[in-house]
Coordinates of C-alpha atoms and ligand atoms in Angstrom, one line a residue:
X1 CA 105.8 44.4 -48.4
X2 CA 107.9 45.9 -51.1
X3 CA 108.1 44.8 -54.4
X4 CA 111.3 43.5 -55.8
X5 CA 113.5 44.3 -59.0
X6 CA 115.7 41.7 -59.9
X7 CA 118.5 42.2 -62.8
X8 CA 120.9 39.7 -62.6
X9 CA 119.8 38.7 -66.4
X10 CA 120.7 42.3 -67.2
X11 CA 124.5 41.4 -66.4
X12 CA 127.7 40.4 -68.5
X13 CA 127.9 37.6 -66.1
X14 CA 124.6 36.3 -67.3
X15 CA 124.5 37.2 -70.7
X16 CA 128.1 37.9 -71.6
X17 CA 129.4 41.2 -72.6
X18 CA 127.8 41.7 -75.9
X19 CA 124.7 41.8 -74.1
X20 CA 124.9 42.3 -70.8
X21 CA 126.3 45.1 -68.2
X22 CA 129.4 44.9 -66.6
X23 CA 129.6 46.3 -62.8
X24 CA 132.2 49.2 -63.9
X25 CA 130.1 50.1 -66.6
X26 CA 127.2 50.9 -64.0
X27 CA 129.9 52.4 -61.7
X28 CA 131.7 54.7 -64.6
X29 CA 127.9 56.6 -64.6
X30 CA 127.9 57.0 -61.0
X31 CA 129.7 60.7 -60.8
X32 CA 126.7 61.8 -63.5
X33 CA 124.1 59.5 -61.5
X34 CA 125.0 61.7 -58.2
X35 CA 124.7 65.1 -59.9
X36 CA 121.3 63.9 -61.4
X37 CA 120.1 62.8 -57.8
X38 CA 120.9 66.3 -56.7
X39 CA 119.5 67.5 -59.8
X40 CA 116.1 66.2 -59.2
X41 CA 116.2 66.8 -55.6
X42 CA 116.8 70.6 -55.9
X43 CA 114.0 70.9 -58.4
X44 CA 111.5 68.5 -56.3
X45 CA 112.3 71.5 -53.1
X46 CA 111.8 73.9 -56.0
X47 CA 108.3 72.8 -56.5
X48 CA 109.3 72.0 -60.3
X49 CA 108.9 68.2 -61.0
X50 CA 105.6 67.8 -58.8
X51 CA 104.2 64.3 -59.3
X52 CA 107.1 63.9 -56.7
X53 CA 104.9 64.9 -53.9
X54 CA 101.8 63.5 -55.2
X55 CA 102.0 60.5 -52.4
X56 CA 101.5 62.9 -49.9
X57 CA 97.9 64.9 -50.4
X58 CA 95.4 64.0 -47.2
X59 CA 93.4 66.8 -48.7
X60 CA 92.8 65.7 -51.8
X61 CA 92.1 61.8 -50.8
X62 CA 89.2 63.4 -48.5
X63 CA 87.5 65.4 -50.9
X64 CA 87.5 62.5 -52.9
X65 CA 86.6 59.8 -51.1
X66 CA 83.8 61.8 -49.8
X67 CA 82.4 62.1 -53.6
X68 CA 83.1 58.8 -54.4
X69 CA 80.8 57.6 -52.1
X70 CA 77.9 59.8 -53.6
X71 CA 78.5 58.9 -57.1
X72 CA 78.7 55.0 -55.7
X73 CA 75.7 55.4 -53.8
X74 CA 73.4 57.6 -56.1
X75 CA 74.9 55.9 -59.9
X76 CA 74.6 52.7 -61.2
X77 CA 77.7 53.1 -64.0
X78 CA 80.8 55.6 -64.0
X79 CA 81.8 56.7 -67.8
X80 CA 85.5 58.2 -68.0
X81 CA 86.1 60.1 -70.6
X82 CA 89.8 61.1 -71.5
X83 CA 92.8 59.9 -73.4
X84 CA 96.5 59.2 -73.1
X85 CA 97.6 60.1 -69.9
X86 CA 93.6 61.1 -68.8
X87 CA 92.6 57.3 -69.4
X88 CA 95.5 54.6 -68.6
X89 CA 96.5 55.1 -65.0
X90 CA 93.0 54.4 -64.1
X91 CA 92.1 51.7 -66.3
X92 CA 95.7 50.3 -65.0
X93 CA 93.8 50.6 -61.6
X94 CA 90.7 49.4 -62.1
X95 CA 92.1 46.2 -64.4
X96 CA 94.8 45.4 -61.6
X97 CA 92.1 45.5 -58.5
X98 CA 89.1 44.9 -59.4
X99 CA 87.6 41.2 -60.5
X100 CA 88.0 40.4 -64.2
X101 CA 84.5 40.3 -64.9
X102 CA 83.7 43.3 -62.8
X103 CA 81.4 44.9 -65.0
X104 CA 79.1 41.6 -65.6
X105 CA 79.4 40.5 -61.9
X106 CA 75.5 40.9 -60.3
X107 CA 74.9 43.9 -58.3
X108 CA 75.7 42.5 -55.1
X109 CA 78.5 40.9 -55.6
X110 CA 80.0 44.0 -57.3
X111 CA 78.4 46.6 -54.5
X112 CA 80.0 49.5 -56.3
X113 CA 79.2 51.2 -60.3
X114 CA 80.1 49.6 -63.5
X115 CA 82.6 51.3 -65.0
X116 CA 83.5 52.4 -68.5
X117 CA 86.7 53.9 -70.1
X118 CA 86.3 55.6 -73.4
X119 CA 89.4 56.7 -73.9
X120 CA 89.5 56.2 -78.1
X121 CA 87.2 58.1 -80.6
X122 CA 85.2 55.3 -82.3
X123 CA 81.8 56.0 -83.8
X124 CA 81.0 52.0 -83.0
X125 CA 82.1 52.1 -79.9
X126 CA 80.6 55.7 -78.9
X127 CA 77.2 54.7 -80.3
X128 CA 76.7 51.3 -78.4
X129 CA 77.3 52.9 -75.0
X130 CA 73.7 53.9 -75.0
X131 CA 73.3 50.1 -75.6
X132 CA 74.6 49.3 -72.2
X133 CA 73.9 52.6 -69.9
X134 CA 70.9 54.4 -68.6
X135 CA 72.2 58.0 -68.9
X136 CA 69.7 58.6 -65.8
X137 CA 71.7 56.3 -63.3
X138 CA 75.2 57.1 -64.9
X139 CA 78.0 59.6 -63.7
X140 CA 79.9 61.0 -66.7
X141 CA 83.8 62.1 -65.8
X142 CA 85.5 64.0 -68.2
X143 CA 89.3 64.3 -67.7
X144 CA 91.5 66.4 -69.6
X145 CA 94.4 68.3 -68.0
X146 CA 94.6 70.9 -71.1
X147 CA 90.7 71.1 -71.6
X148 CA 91.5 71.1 -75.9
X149 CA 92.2 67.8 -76.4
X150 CA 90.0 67.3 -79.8
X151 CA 89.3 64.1 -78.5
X152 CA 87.8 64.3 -75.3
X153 CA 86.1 67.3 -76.2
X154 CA 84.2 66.0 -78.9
X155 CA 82.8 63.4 -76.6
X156 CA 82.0 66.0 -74.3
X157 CA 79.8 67.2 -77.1
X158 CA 78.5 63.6 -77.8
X159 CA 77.1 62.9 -73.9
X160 CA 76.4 66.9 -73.3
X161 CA 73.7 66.2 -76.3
X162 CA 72.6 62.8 -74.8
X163 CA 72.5 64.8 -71.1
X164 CA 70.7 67.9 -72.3
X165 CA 67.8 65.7 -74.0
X166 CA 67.5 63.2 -71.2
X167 CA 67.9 65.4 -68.1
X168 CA 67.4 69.0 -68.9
X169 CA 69.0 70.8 -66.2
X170 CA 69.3 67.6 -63.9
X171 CA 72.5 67.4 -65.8
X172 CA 75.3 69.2 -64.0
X173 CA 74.8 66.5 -61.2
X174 CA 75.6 63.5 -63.5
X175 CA 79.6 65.6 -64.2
X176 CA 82.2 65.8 -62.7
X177 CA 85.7 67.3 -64.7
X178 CA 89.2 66.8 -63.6
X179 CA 91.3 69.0 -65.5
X180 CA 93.6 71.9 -64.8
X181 CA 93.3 74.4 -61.5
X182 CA 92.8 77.6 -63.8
X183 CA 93.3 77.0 -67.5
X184 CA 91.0 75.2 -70.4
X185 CA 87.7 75.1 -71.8
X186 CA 86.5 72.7 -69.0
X187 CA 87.8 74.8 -66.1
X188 CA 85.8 77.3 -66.8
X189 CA 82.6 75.5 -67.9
X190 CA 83.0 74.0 -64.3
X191 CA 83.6 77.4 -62.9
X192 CA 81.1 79.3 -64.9
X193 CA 78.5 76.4 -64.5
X194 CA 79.2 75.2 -61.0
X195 CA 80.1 72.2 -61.9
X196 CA 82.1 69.6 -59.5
X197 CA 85.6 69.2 -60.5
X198 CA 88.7 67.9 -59.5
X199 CA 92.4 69.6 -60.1
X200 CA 95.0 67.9 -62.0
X201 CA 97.9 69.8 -60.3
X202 CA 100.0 72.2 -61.9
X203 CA 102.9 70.9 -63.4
X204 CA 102.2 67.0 -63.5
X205 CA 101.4 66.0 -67.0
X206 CA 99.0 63.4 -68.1
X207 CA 101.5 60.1 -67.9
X208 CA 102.5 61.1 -65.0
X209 CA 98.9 61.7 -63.2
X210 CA 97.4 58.6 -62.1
X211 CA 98.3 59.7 -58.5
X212 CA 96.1 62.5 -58.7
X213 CA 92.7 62.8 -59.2
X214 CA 93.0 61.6 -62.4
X215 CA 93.5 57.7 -61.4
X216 CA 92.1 58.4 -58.0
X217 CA 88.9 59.3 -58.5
X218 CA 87.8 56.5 -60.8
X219 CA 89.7 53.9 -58.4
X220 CA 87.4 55.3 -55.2
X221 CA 84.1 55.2 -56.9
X222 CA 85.1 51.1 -57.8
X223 CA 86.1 50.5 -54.4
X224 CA 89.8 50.5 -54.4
X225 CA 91.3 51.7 -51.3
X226 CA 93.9 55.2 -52.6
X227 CA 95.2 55.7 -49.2
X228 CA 96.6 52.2 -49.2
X229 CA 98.0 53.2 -52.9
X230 CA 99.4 56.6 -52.1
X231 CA 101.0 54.7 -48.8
X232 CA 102.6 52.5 -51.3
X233 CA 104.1 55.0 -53.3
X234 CA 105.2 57.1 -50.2
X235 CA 106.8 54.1 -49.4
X236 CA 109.1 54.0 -53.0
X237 CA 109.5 57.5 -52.5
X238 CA 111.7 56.4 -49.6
X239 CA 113.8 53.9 -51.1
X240 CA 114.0 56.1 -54.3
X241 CA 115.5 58.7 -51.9
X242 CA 118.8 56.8 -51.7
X243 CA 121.5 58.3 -54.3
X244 CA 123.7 55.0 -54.3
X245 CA 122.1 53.6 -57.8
X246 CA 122.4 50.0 -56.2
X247 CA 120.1 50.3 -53.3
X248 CA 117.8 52.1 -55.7
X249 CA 115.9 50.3 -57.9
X250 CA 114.3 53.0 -60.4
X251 CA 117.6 54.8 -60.7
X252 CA 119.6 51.3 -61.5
X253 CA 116.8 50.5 -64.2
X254 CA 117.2 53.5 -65.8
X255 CA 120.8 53.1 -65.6
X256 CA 120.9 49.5 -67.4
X257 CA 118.4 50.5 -69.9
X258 CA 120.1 53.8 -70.6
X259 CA 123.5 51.6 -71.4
X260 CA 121.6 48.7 -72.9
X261 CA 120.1 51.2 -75.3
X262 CA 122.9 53.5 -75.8
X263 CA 125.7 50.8 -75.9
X264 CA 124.8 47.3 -76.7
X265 CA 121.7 48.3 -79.2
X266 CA 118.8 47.1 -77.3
X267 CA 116.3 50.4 -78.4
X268 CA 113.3 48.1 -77.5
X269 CA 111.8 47.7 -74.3
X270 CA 109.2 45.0 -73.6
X271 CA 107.3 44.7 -70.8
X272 CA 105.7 41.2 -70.4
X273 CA 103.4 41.0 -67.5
X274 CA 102.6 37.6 -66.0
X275 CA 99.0 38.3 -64.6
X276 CA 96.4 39.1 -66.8
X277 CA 95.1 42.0 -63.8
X278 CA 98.7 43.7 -64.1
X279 CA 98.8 43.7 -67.7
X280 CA 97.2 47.3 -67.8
X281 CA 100.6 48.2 -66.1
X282 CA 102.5 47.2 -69.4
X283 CA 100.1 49.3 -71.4
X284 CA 100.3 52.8 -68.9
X285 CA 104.3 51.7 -69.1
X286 CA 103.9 51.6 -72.4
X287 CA 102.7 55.8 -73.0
X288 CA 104.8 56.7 -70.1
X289 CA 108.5 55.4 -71.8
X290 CA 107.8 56.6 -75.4
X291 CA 106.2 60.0 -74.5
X292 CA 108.8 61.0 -72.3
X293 CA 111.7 59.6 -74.0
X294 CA 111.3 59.8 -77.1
X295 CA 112.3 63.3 -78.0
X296 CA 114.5 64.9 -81.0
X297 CA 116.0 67.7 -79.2
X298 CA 118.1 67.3 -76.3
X299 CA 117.8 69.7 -73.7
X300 CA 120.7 72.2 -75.2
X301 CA 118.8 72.1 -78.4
X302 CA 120.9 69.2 -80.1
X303 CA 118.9 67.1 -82.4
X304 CA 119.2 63.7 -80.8
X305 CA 116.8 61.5 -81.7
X306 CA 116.4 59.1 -78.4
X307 CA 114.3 56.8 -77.0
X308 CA 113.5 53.1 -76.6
X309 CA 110.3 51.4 -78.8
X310 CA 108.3 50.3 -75.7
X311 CA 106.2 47.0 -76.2
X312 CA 103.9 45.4 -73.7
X313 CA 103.6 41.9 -74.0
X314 CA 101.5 39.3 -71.6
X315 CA 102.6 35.5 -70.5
X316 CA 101.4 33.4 -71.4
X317 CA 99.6 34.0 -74.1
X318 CA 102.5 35.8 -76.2
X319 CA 104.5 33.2 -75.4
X320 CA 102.9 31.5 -78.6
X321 CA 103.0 34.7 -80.2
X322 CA 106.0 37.1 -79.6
X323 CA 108.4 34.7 -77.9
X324 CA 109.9 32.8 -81.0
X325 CA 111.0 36.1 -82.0
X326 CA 112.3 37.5 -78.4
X327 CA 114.5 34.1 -78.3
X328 CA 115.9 34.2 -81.9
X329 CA 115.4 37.2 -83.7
X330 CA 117.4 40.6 -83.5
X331 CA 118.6 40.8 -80.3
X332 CA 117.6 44.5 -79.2
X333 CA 115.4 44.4 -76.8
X334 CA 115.3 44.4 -72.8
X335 CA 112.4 42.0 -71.0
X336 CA 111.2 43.0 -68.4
X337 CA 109.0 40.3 -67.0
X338 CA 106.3 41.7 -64.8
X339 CA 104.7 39.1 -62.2
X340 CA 102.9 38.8 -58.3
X341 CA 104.3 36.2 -56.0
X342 CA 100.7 35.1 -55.5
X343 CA 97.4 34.8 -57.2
X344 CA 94.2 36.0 -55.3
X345 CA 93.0 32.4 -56.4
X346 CA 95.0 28.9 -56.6
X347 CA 93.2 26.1 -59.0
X348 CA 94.4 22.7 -58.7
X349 CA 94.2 20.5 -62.1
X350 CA 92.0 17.4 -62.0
X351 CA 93.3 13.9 -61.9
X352 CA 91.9 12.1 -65.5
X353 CA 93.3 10.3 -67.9
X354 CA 96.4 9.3 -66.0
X355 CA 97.1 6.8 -69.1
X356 CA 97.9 9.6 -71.0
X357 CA 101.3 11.0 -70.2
X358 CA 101.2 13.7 -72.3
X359 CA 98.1 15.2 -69.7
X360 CA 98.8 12.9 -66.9
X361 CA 102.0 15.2 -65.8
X362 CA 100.1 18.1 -64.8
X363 CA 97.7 16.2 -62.4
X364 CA 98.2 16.8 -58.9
X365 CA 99.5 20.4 -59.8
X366 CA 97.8 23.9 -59.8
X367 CA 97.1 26.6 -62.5
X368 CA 99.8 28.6 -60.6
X369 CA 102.4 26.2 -60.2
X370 CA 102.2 26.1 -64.7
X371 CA 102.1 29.9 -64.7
X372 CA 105.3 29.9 -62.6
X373 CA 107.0 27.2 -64.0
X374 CA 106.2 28.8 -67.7
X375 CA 107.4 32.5 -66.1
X376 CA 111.0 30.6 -65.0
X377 CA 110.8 28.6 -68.3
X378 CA 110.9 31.8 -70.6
X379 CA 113.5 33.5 -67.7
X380 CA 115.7 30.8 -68.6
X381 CA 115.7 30.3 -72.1
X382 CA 116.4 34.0 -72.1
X383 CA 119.2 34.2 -70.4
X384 CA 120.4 30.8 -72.6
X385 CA 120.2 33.1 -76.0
X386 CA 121.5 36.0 -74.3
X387 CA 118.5 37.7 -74.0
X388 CA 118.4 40.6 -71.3
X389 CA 115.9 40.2 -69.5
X390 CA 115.1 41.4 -65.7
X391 CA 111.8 41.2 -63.5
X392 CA 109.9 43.2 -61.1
X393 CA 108.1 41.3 -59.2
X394 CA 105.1 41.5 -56.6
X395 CA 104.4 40.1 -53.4
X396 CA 100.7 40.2 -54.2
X397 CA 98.5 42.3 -56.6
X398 CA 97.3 44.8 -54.0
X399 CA 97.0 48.7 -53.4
X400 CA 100.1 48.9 -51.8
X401 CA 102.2 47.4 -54.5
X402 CA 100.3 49.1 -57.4
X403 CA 101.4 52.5 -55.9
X404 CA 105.3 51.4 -55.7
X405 CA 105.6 50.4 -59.4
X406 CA 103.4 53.4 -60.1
X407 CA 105.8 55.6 -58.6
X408 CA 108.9 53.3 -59.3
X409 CA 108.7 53.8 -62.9
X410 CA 107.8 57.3 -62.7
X411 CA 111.2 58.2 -60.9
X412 CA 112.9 55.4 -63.5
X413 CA 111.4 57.8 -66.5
X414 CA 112.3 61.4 -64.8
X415 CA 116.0 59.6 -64.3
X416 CA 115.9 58.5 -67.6
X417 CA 115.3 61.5 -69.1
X418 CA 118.2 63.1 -67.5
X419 CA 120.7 60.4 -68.6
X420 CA 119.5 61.0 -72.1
X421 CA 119.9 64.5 -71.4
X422 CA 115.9 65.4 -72.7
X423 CA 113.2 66.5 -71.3
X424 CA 110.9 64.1 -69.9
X425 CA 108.2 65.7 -69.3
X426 CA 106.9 67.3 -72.6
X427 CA 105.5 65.9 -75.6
X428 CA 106.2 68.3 -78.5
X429 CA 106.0 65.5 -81.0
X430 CA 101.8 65.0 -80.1
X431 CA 101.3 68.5 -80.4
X432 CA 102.6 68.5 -83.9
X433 CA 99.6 65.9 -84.5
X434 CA 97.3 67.7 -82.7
X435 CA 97.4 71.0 -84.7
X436 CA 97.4 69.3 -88.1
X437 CA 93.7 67.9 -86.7
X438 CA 92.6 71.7 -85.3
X439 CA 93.4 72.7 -89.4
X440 CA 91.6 70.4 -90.8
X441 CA 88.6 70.8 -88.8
X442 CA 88.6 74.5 -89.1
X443 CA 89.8 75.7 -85.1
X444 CA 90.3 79.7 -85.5
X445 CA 94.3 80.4 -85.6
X446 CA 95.0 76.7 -87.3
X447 CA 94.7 77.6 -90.5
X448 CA 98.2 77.7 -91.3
X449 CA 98.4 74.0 -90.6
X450 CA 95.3 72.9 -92.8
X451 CA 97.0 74.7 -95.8
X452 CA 100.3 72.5 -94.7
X453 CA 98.1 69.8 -95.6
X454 CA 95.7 70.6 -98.2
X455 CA 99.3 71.6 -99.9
X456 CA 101.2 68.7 -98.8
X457 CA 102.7 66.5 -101.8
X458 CA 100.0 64.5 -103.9
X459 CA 99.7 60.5 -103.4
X460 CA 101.1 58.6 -106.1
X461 CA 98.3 56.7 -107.7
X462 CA 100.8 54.1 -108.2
X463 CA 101.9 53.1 -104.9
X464 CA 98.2 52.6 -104.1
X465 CA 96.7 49.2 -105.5
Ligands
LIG501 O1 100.8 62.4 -71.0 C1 100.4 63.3 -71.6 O2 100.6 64.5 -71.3 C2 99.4 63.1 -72.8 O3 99.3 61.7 -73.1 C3 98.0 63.5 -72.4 O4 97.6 62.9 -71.2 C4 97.0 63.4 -73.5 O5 97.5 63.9 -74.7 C5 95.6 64.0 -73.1 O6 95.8 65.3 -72.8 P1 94.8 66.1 -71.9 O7 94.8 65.6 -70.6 O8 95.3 67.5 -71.9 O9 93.5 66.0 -72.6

């Protein structure tokens, strides 16, 4: 079942010409939307944009699935360790499939490891882990496709300690890396130390990785079926093959945002996901937009500045939060309203206090009809204030659907990029950050970038009160 993209709120006819899309406008990109197409198809045979083929690695799913089932059989938790790219495809995963309360569900009902992300660098959070984990029964995953990310290394150091003083040289059975095939410090501990590991493969960056072992791994050891995923994304690989923009739907999103952004002002992109499980979607979204689009050099070397702000947003809750604001303040952003057809569960809503109108009128419905009603309720008064606004939506929350959006919005971004004339796939802007950090902590060859600091102009006393 495919999933479906619907953006008639996206159009003039809807929303009127200020803020909507006219069919010529789409059409008068169509010449540059062709030579992209071929673009991206020549480097795909090339073997130069690779997540591209990722839905097609019967290899790889083996040798995972096969070590998925001995970390699920011998561990009672599964710690990830990784950040950015290394952390949100997975948690996406795990947060879409899995049951909300997965980690406090009882043993049986849950049949495979709790599982942890730490994918931030809090002491707090660091500390308490050992609150909830017995490092004896626990599986530690570090993912890192560079291998120096200060981040993840530094917990590497935190659990290595922990290991070392709990398990001796039992350790190297409780690690697995994913990280690159040749490069990085964690290769060659893995290599050196014969340590298991997984490849992140060459030339698909960490937003763009959740098809690889990256998001797969983690998803296997909880249970979630990744042939079913990678068949779903095999599946938008097909209908992403087409070159006519309107029978494809990642190449017309990119279109409409690209002119939404670049013409009519809307340099905010919102995601608003109607289902709590997909709302780790919005958040994955969230890295893969900004990182790859927001860039200051275009790919001649022209200082451009591009990219939309991307927000994730959930209904209903932010409709008593962000939604006064999406309906009346500036209008520069594009909704995309994120929702599944149907709910795993349907609750219907008791029958009391019928003398009360004001409760009386939801008796006799379900939790899902209100959901619905709410999700066509803020459609509507969208569209009423002119609001673009467009929706992808689900036939259910399953495998198959989760690798279609996946891989929808990865082709959406690599178009993207392209129509902004960047490159998509780099991220020179985080480097800059993550240099700075290597200074001031002393990393051999950084110390021109802890002087940059240390000299950097002093804070005015009086703008701090
Ligand atoms: O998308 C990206 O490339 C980044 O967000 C990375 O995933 C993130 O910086 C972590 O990098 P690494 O996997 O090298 O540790």
């Amino acid at each position: 079942m495919k999933i479906k993209y619907n953006f008639n709120n996206l159009m003039s006819d809807n929303i009127g010409e200020g803020s909507g899309v006219s069919e010529e406008e789409i059409d008068s990109l169509s010449g540059r939307c062709k030579e992209i197409d071929s673009n991206l198809k020549k480097m795909r045979k090339e073997g130069k944009i690779h997540f591209f083929d990722l839905p097609y690695q019967e290899n790889v799913v083996k040798d995972i699935k096969d070590y998925a089932g001995t970390v699920a059989d011998k561990f009672e938790n599964l710690v990830i360790l990784g950040i950015g790219g290394s952390a949100l495809g997975g948690i996406a995963l795990h947060k879409a499939l899995n049951h909300p309360y997965y980690n406090i569900l009882s043993k049986d009902k849950r049949k495979t490891p709790r599982i942890f992300f730490l994918d931030n660098i809090d002491p707090d959070t660091h500390s308490a882990i050992f609150d909830i984990i017995d490092v004896r029964t626990s599986c530690f995953t570090f993912i890192s496709k560079s291998g120096s990310t200060a981040e993840t290394n530094a917990q590497f150091l935190i659990f290595m300690g922990k290991l070392k003083e709990i398990l001796g040289n039992e350790l190297k059975d409780h690690i697995v890396f994913i990280t690159d095939k040749e490069k990085g410090n964690f290769r060659k501990i893995a290599d050196d130390e014969g340590i298991k590991s997984f490849i992140i493969p060459d030339g698909v960056g960490g937003r763009f990785s959740v098809l690889t072992p990256v998001g797969l791994l983690p998803a296997a050891v909880v249970g979630i079926d990744i042939e079913k995923l990678l068949e779903g994304a095999a599946l938008m690989d097909k209908i992403c093959e087409k070159q006519n923009i309107w029978e494809n739907p990642a190449y017309m999103n990119a279109v409409l945002h690209y002119i939404l952004d670049t013409k009519k002002g809307k340099n905010i992109s919102v995601m608003m996901s109607y289902s709590d499980a997909l709302f780790g979607i919005a958040d994955w979204y969230r890295q893969l937009w900004a990182e790859s689009l927001g860039k200051k050099y275009s790919t001649d070397g022209e200082i451009v500045h591009v990219g939309q702000t991307p927000v994730k947003a959930l209904g209903v809750t932010d409709q008593h939060s962000q939604l006064q604001l999406y309906n009346e303040g500036p209008n520069d952003k594009i909704i995309t309203l994120l929702g599944t057809e149907k709910f795993n569960s349907e609750i219907m809503l008791g029958s009391f206090y019928q003398n009360i109108e004001g409760i009386s009128y939801l008796s006799g419905h379900s939790l899902n009809e209100l959901l619905f009603a709410e999700l066509t309720a803020t459609e509507t008064a969208l569209t009423k204030n002119n609001r673009p606004n467009c929706s992808i939506i689900l036939p259910e929350i399953n495998e198959l659907a989760l690798g279609q959006i996946f891989f929808m919005l990865e082709v959406q971004t690599a178009f993207s990029g392209c129509l902004y004339n960047i490159n998509p796939f780099d991220q020179p802007g985080v480097e800059m950050g993550k240099q700075f950090a290597y200074g001031l902590l002393g990393r051999k060859g950084f110390g021109d970038k802890k002087a940059e600091i240390e000299n950097r102009k002093k804070k005015n006393e009086k703008y701090i009160i």
